[in-house]
Structures are given as C-alpha cells and as structure tokens.
mmCIF file of C-alpha atoms in Angstrom:
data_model
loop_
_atom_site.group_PDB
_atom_site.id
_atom_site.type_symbol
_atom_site.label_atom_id
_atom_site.label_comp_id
_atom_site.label_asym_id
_atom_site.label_seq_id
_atom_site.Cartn_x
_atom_site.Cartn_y
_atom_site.Cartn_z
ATOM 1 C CA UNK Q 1 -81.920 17.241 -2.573
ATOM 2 C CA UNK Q 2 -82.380 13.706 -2.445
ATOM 3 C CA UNK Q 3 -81.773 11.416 -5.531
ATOM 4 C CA UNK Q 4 -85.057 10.586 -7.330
ATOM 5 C CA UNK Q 5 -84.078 10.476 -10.509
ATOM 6 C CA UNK Q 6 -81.932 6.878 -10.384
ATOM 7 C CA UNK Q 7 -85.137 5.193 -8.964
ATOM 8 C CA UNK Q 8 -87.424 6.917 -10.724
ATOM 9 C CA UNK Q 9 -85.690 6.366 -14.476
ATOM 10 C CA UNK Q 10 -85.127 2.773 -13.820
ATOM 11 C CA UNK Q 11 -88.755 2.288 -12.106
ATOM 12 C CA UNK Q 12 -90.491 3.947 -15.575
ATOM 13 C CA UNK Q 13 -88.494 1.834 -17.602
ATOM 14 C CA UNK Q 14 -89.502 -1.234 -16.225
ATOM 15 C CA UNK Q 15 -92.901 -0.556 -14.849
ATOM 16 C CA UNK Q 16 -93.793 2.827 -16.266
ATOM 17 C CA UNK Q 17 -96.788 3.303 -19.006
ATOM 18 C CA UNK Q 18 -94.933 2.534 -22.736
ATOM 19 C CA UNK Q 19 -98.049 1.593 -25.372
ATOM 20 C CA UNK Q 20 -99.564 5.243 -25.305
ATOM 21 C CA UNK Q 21 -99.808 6.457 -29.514
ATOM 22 C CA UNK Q 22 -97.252 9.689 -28.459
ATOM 23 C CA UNK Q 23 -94.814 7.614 -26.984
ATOM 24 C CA UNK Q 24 -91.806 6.405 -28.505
ATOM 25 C CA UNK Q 25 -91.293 9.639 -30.983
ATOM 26 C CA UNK Q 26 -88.969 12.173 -31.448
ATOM 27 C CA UNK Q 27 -91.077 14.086 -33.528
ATOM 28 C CA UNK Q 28 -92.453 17.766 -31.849
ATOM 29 C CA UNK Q 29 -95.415 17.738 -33.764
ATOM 30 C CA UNK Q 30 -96.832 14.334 -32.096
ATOM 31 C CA UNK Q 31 -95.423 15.164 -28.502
ATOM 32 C CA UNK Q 32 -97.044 19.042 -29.016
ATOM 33 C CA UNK Q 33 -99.903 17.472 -29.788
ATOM 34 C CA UNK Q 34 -100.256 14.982 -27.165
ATOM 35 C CA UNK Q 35 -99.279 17.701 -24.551
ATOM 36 C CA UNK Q 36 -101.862 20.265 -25.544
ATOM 37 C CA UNK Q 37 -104.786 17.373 -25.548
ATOM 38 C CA UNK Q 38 -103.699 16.251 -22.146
ATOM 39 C CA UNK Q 39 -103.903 19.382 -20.417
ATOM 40 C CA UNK Q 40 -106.934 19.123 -17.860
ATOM 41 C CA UNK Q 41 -108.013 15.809 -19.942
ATOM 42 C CA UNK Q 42 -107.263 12.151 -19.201
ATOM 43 C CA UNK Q 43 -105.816 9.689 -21.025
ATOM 44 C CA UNK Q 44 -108.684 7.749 -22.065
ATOM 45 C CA UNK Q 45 -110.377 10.540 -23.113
ATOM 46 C CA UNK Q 46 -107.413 11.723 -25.372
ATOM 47 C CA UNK Q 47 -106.907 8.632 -27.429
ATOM 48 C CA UNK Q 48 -109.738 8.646 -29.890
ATOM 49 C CA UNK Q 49 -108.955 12.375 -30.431
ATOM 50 C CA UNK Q 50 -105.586 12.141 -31.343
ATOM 51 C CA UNK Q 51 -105.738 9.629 -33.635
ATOM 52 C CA UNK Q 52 -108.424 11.204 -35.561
ATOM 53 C CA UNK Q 53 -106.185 14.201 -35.578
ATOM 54 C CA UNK Q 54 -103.654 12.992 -36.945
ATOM 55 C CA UNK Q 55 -105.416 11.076 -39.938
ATOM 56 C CA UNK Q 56 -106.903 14.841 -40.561
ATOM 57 C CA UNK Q 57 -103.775 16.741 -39.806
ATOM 58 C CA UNK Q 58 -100.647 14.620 -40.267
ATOM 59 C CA UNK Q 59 -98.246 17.510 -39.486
ATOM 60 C CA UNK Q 60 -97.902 21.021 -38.516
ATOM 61 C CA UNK Q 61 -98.252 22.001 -42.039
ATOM 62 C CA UNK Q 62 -101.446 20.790 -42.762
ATOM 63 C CA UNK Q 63 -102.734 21.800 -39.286
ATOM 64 C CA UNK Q 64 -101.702 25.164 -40.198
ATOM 65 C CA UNK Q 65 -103.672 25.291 -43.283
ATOM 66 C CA UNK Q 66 -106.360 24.111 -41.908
ATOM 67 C CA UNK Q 67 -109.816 25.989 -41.806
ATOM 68 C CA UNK Q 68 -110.368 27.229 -37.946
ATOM 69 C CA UNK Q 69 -113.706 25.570 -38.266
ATOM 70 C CA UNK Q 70 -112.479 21.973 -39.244
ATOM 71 C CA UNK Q 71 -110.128 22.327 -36.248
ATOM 72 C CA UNK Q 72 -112.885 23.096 -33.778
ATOM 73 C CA UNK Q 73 -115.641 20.933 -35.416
ATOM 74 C CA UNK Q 74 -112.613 17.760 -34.427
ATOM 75 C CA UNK Q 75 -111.877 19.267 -31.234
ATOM 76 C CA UNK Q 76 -115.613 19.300 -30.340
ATOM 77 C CA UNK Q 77 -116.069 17.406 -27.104
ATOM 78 C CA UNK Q 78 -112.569 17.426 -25.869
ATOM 79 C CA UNK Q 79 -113.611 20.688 -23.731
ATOM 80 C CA UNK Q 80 -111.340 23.996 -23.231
ATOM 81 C CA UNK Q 81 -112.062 25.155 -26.574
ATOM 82 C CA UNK Q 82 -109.372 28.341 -26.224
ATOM 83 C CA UNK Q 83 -106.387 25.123 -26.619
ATOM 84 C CA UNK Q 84 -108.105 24.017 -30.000
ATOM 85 C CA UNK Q 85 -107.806 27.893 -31.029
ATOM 86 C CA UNK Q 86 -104.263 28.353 -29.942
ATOM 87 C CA UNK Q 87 -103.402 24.976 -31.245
ATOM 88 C CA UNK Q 88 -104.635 26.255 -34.937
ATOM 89 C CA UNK Q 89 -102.591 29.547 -34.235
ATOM 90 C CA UNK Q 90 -99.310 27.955 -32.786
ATOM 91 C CA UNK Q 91 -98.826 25.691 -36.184
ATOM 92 C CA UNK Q 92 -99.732 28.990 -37.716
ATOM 93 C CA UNK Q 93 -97.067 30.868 -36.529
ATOM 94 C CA UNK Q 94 -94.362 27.397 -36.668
ATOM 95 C CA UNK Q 95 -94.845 27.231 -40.308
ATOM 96 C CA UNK Q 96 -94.959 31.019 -40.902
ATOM 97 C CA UNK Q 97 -91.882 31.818 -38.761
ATOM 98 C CA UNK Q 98 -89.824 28.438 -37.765
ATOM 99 C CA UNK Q 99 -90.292 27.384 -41.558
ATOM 100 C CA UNK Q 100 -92.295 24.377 -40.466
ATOM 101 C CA UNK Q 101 -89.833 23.530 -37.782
ATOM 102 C CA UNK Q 102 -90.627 23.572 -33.940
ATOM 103 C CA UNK Q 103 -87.911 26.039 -32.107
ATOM 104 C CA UNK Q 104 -85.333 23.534 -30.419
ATOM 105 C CA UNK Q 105 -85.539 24.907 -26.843
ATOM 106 C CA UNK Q 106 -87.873 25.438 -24.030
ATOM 107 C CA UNK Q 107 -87.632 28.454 -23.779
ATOM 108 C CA UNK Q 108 -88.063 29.127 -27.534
ATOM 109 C CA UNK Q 109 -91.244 27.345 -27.334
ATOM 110 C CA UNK Q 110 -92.978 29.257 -24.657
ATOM 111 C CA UNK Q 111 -92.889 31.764 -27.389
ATOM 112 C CA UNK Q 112 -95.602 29.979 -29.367
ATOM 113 C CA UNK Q 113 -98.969 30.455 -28.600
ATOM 114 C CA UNK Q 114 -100.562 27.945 -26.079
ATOM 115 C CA UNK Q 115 -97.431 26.766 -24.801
ATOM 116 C CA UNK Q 116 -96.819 27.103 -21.095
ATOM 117 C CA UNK Q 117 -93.379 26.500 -19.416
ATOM 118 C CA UNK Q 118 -94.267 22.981 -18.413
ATOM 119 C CA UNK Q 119 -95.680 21.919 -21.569
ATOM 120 C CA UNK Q 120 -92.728 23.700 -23.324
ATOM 121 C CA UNK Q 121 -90.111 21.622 -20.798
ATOM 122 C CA UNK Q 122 -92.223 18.605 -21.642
ATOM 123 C CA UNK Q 123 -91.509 18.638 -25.574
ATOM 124 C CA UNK Q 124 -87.652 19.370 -24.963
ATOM 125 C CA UNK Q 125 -87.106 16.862 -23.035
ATOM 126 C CA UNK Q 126 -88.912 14.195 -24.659
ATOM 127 C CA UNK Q 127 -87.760 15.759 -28.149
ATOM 128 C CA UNK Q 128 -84.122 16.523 -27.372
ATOM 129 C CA UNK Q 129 -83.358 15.818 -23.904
ATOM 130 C CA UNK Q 130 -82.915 18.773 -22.611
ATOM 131 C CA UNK Q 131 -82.583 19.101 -18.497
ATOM 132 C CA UNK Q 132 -85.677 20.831 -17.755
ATOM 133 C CA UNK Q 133 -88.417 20.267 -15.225
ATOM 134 C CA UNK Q 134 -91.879 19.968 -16.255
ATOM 135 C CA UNK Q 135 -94.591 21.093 -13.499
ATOM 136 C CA UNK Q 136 -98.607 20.469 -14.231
ATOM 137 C CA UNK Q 137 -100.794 19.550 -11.110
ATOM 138 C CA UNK Q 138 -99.877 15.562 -11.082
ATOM 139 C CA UNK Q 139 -95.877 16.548 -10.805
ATOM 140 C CA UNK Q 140 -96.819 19.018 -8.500
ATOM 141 C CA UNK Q 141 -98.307 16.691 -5.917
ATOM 142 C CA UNK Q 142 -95.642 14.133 -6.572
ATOM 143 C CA UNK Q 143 -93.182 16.478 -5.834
ATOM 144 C CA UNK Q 144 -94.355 18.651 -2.986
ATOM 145 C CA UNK Q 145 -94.844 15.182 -1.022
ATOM 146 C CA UNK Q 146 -91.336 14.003 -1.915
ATOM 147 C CA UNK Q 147 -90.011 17.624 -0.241
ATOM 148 C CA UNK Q 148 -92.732 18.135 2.062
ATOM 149 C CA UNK Q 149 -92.742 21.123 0.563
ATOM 150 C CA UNK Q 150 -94.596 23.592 3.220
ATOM 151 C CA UNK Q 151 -95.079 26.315 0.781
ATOM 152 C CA UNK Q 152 -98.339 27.702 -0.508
ATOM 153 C CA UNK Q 153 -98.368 27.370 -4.507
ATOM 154 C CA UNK Q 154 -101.197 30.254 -4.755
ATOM 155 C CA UNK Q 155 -98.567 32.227 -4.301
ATOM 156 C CA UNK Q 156 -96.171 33.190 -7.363
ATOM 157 C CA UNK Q 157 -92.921 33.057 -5.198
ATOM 158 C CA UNK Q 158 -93.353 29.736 -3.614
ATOM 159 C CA UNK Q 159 -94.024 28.288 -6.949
ATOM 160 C CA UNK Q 160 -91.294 29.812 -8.032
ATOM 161 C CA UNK Q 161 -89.096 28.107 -5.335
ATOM 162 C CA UNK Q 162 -90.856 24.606 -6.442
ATOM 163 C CA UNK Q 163 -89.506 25.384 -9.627
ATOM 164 C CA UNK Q 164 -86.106 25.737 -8.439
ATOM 165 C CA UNK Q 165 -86.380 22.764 -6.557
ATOM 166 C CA UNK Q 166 -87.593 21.122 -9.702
ATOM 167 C CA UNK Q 167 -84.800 21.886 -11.475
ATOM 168 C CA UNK Q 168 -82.008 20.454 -8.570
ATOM 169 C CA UNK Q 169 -83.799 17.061 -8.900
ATOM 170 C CA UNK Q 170 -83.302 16.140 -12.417
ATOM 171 C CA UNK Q 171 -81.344 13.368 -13.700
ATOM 172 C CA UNK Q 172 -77.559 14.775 -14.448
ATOM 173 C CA UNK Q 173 -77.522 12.895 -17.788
ATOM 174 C CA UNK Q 174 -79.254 14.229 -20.576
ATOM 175 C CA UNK Q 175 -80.103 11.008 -22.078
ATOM 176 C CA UNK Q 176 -82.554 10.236 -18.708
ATOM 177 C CA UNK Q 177 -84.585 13.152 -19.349
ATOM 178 C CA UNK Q 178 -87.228 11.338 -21.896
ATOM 179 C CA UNK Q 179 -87.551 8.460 -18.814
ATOM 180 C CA UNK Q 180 -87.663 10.545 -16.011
ATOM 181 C CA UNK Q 181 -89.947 13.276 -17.280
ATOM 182 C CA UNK Q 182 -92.429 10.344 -18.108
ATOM 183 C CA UNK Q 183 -91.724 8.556 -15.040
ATOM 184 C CA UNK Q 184 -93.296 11.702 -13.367
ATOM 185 C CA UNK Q 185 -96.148 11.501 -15.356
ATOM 186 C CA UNK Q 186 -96.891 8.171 -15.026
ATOM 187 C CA UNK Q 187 -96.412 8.395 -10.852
ATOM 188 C CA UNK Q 188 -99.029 11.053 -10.882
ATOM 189 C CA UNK Q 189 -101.620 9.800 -12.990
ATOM 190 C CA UNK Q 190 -101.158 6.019 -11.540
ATOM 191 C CA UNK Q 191 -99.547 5.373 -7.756
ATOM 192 C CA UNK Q 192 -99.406 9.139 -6.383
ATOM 193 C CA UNK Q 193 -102.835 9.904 -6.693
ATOM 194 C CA UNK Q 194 -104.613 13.034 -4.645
ATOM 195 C CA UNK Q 195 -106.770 10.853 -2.038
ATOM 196 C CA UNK Q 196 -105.766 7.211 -1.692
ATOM 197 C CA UNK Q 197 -101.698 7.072 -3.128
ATOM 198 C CA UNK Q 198 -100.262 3.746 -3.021
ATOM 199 C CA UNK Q 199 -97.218 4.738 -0.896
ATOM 200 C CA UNK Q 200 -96.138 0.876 -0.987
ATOM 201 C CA UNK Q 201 -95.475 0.667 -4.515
ATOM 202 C CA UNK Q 202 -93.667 4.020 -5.525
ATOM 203 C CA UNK Q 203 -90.051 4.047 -6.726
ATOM 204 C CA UNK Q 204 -89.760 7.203 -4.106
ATOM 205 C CA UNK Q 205 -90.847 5.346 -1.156
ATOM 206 C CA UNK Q 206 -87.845 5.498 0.753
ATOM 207 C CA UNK Q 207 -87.338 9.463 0.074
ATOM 208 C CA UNK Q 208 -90.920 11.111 0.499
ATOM 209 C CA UNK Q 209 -90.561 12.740 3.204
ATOM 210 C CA UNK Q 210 -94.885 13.460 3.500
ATOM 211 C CA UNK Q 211 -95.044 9.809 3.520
ATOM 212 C CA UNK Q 212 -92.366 9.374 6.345
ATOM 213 C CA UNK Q 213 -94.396 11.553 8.099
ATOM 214 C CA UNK Q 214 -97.842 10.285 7.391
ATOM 215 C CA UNK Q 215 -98.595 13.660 6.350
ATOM 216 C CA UNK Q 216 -99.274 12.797 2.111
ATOM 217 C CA UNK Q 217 -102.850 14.140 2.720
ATOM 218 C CA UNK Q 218 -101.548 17.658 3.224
ATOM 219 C CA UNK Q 219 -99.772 18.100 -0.042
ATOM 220 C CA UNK Q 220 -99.950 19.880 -2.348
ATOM 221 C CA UNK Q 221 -100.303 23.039 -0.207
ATOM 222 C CA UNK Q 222 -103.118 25.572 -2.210
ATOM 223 C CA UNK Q 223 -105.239 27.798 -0.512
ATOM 224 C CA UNK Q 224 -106.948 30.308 -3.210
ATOM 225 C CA UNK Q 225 -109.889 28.028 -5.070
ATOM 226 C CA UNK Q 226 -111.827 29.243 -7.928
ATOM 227 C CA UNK Q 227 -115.231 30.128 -7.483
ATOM 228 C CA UNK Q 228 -117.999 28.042 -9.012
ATOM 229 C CA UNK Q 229 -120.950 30.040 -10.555
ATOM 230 C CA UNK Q 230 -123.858 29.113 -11.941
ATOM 231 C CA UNK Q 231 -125.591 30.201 -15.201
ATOM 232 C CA UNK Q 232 -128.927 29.963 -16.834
ATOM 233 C CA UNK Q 233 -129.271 29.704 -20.483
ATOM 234 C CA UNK Q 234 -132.433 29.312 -22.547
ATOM 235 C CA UNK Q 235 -131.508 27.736 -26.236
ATOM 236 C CA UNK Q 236 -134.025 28.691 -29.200
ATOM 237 C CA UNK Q 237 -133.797 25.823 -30.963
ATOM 238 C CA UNK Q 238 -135.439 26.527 -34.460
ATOM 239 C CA UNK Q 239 -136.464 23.507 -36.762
ATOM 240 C CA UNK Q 240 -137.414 23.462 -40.344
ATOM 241 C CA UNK Q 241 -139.913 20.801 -41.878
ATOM 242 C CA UNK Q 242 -137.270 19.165 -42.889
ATOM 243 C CA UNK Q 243 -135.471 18.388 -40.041
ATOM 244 C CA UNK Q 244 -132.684 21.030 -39.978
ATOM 245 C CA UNK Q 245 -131.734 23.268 -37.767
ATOM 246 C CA UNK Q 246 -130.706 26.931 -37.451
ATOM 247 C CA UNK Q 247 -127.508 27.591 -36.358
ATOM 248 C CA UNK Q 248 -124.800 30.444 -35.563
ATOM 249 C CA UNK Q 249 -121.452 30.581 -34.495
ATOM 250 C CA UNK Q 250 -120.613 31.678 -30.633
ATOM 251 C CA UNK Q 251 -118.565 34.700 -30.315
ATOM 252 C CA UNK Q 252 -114.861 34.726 -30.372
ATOM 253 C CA UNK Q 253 -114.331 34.920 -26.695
ATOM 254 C CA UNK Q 254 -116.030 32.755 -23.507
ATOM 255 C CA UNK Q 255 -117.206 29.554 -23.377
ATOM 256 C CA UNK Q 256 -117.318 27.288 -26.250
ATOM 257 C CA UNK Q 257 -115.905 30.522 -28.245
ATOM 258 C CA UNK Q 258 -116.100 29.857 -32.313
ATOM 259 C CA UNK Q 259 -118.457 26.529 -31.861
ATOM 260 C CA UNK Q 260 -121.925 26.597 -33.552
ATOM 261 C CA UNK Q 261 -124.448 26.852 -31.206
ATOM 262 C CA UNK Q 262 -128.299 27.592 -31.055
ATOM 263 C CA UNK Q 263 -129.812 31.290 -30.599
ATOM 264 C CA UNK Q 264 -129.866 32.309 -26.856
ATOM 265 C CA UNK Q 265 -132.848 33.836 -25.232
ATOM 266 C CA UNK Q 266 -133.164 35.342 -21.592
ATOM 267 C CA UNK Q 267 -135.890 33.311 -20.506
ATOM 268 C CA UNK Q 268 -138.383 31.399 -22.454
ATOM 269 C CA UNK Q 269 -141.245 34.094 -22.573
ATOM 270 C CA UNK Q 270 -138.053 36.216 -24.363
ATOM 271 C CA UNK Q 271 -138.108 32.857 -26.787
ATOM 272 C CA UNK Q 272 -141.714 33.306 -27.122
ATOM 273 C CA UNK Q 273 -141.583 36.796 -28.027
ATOM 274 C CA UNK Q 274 -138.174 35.884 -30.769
ATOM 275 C CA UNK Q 275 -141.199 33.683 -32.654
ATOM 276 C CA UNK Q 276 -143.988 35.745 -32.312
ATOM 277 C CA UNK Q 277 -146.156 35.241 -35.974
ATOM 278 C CA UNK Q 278 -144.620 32.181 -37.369
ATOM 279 C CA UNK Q 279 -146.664 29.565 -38.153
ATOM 280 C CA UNK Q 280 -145.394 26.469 -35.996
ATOM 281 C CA UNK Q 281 -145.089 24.459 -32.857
ATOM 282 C CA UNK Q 282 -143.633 25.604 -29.739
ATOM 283 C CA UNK Q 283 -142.220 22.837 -27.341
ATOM 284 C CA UNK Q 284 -140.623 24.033 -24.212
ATOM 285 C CA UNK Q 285 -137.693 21.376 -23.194
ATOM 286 C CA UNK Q 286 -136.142 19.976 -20.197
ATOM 287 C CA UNK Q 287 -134.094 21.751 -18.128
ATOM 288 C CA UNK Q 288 -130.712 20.221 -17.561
ATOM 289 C CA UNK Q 289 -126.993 20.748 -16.384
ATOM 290 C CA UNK Q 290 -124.038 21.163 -18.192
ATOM 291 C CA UNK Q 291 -120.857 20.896 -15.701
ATOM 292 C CA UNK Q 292 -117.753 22.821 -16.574
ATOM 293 C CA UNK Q 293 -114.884 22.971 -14.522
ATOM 294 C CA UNK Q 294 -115.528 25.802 -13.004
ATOM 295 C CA UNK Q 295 -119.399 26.798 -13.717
ATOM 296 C CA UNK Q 296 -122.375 24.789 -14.049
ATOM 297 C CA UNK Q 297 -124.707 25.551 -17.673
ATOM 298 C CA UNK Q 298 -128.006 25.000 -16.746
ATOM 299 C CA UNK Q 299 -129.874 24.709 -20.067
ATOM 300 C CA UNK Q 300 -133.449 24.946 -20.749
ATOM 301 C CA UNK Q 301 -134.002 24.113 -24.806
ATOM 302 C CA UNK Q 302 -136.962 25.858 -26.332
ATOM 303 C CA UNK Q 303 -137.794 24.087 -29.633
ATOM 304 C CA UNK Q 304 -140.173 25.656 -32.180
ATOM 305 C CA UNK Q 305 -140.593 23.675 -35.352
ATOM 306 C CA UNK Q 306 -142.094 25.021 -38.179
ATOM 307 C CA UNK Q 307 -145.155 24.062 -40.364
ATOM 308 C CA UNK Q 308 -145.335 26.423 -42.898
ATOM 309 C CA UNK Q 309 -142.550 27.995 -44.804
ATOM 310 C CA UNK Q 310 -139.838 29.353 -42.126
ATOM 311 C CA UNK Q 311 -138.320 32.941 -42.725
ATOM 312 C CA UNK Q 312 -135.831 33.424 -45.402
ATOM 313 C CA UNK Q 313 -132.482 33.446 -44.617
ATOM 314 C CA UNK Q 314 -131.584 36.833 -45.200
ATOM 315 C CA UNK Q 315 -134.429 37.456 -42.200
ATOM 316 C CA UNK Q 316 -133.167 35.131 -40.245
ATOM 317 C CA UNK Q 317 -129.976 36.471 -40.640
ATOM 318 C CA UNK Q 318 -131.096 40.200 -39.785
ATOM 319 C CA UNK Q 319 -131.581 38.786 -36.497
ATOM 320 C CA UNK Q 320 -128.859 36.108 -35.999
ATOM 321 C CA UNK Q 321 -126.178 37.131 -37.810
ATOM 322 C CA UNK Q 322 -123.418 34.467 -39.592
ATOM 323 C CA UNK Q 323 -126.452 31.720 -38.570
ATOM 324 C CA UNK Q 324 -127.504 28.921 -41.298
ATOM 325 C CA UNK Q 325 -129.451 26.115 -41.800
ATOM 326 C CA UNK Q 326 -127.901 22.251 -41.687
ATOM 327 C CA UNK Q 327 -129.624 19.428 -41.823
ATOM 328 C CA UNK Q 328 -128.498 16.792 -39.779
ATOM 329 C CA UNK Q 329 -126.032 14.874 -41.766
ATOM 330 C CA UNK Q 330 -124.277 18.129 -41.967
ATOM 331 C CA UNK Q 331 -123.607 18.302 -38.395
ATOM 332 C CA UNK Q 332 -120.922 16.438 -38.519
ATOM 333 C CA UNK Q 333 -119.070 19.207 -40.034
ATOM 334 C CA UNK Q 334 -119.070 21.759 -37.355
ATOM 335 C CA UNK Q 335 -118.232 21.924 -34.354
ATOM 336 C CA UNK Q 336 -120.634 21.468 -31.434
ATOM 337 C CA UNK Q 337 -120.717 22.404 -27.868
ATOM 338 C CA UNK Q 338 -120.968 18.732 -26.320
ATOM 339 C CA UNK Q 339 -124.564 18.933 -25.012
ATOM 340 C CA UNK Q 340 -125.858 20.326 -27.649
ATOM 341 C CA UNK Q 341 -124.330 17.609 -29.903
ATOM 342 C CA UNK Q 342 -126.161 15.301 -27.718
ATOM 343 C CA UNK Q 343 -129.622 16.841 -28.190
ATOM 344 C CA UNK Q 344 -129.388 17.413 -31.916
ATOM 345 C CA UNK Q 345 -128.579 13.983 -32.030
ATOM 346 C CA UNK Q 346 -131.215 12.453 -29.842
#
C-alpha cells in the first residue's frame, strides 16, 4: 500500500476546504446532519438547508420531537425524500434509546436508521477519530485511480476488497483521521473529478498509479447502470374562488412519499370525468419534465377553478382522502414536491 495519508493530511490542511458551517465541530448531531444532506447533493445546494435546519431543530432532541410534516415541509426541495424520513426516525430512536446521545462507534451507528457504513465511518472519525474508511462515489474514484484498482464495484466482493484496501491506507495516528477523511472529500469533489481531474495539482500525484498510466479515464470500474424510465402523470389541480388549493398527502412509500401533492388522474379525459357537474373552468396545462435521478416525471397539470361554491370537504374528502384546502400563504407550511412548489407559486 503506498502512503497517502502523510500527503494527503498535510495537503487538506493547507489547501483543503475549511469555511464549510459542519466543519470545525465535534458535535454528532451537526456532522450527522451534514452527512445525511450531502448524500447525492452538492455543497451549494446543502448550505441554505442546513442552516435553516438548525435554527428549526437545534439538536437531536428537538428534531426528534418534531412533527414528520415540519421535517418534510423543510426538507422540501433537497430531493430523496426517504433521507428526510429516516432522518426524523434516526433522532427518534437516539433520544428514545441512546438517551439523546449518538452511539460512539461506527459500527454502533450503522444501527440507526439511515446510516450507511460510510456515512457511519464519516461521523467517527470526524467525531472521535476513530481509524475507519469512509467510501461514497467521490472516495471511490479517488481511490480506485490511486490502486488502479481493476475490480468491478457492481459486484459485492470486489467492493468488499476496496474496502479492505480502504482500511490499509489510513493514517496510523488517530488524531489524522478528522484531516484525512476530509482531505478525501475535498480531492473528490475539487481536483479528482470524473471527466477532466487535475492530475497536476493532487497531493497523490506521485502515487496514482491510473495516472502513471494515463489510464484515470477508466476508473472507477462499474458495469451494472440503473435503468431510466419514464412516467406520465396528469395533476388535477383544483382551485377555489379564493385562490386555494386542494391538497393531499402522497402515500408513505415512492416518490416524494409523505409530501402534499395534487390529485392524480390517468389522463386528462380521466380529469374531466373526476369534475364532471361542477360549476367552473377547466384549463388544461403545459406539459413538462421533472428529472429525477433515475426517472423522468413528465407532468401535464389540469387546473379547474371553481365559480360557484366548490364541494364540501367531507365530499371532497370521500374521494381524496386526508386532502384539504390551503390558501397560498399556507403553503409554506407543508411540504412540496419541487415542481409543484414552482407552479403553485407562479
């Protein structure tokens, strides 16, 4: 194995990224917190969020007590709902088992809900220096093109063996862990990218072995790719006199599970049929695509506003059950699937 960790501690210390809000603690709430927002998000993206979490939810405590819905209605936007959900659940289960305390170990942690072994590695070593290797996609690029690692990740024992390999490369002193775990972090996300790395500048220059080779292009090695798919969805979007709109909250499970969101239709003659003898308007919307990460929403929005006096509630209800009507200062307090926030808002 060669020695990364001497360059690599002393390179994030110098050069490495130092201002970000979740740096510079000890404290497992903050670093959970950070961890769990940055998974599949970037950076700039994650700032606003945390802060705002943290004026709502100070600590785990709070979180924990927290209404699911006040959760998701600040998560809204961030994307991969099912990490707001688990969030909620993991303080849950800190404060209700741990006493309010985060379990000192990694491999304690992976016991909570949400928390993977690299995100569980991640805390303990930032938290308590403890000599474990972290692993998400950026630290896997960095490192397969250190190794040259020939492997295929797709499958379970080669990762497994990256793991391993992982764990032979980490600083031998405890106290490097916070620098060098970061330092791997901040080489991914800034100098080792996926299609143009800047090979000149990285601390590991003289021990990546892809780049000796002029072979960075074929690392990380991953053969299986998810499948994109494609689905149609046609939004009855109901609208009072008034301005407000009706409502109801997604199911538990699938995309944007426990958001509020408008009735779904199968097609718009289906929305046609959903309004048939109500006195209103019926404007059929533009179509438009919502990109996931691995399925693209296409969305037509079928508005009918009413002129007369809409159903009751309890009727509406009959057929949409849990829905509701908020005007639209209120929708600020739930949470939103992004693009419909947008179009409620437009």
């Amino acid at each position: 194995m060669p020695d990364i960790a001497t360059p690599l501690v002393a390179w994030q210390r110098q050069h490495g990224r130092h201002a970000l809000p979740w740096q510079g603690t000890r404290d497992p709430y903050r670093v959970w917190l950070s961890e769990i927002m940055l998974q599949q998000t970037q950076v700039s993206t994650v700032l606003g969020y945390y802060e705002r979490f943290l004026q709502r939810f100070p600590d785990v405590a709070a979180l924990a007590a927290a209404p699911q819905d006040d959760v998701l209605t600040l998560w809204a936007g961030l994307g991969y709902y099912s990490r707001a959900r688990h969030l909620h659940r993991c303080a849950q289960q800190v404060v209700a088992q741990h006493g309010g305390a985060f379990p000192r170990s990694a491999q304690a942690l992976q016991d909570l809900p949400g928390i993977g072994r690299s995100t569980a590695a991640a805390i303990a070593a930032f938290c308590w220096d403890e000599r474990v290797p972290i692993l998400d996609g950026n630290v896997k690029r960095v490192l397969t093109r250190v190794l040259a690692f020939e492997g295929d990740l797709a499958e379970t024992r080669v990762e497994r063996a990256l793991w391993a390999q992982a764990q032979d490369l980490l600083p031998t002193q405890a106290a490097d862990m916070p620098a060098y775990t970061q330092g791997l972090m901040d080489l991914g996300a800034t100098l080792c990218s996926q299609r143009q790395p800047r090979c000149a500048d990285c601390p590991l220059h003289a021990h990546c072995r892809a780049r000796a080779e002029d072979r960075t292009a074929e690392f990380p090695r991953k053969t299986r790719k998810l499948k994109r798919s494609r689905v149609a969805l046609t939004w009855l979007w109901l609208r009072r006199a008034d301005g407000a709109h009706w409502l109801l909250p997604r199911p538990a499970r699938g995309v944007w599970a426990g958001l509020w969101s408008l009735p779904e239709c199968a097609d718009a003659a289906d929305a046609q049929a959903a309004v048939q003898g109500w006195t209103g308007t019926a404007t059929p919307g533009e179509t438009f695509t919502h990109v996931l990460t691995h399925r693209d929403m296409v969305i037509t929005p079928w508005q009918f506003r009413f002129t007369g006096e809409a159903p009751s509630v309890e009727q509406l209800q009959q057929r949409w059950p849990g829905g509701r009507w908020l005007a639209p200062a209120e929708l600020d307090a739930v949470g939103l699937p992004a693009p419909l926030s947008r179009l409620l808002r437009r």
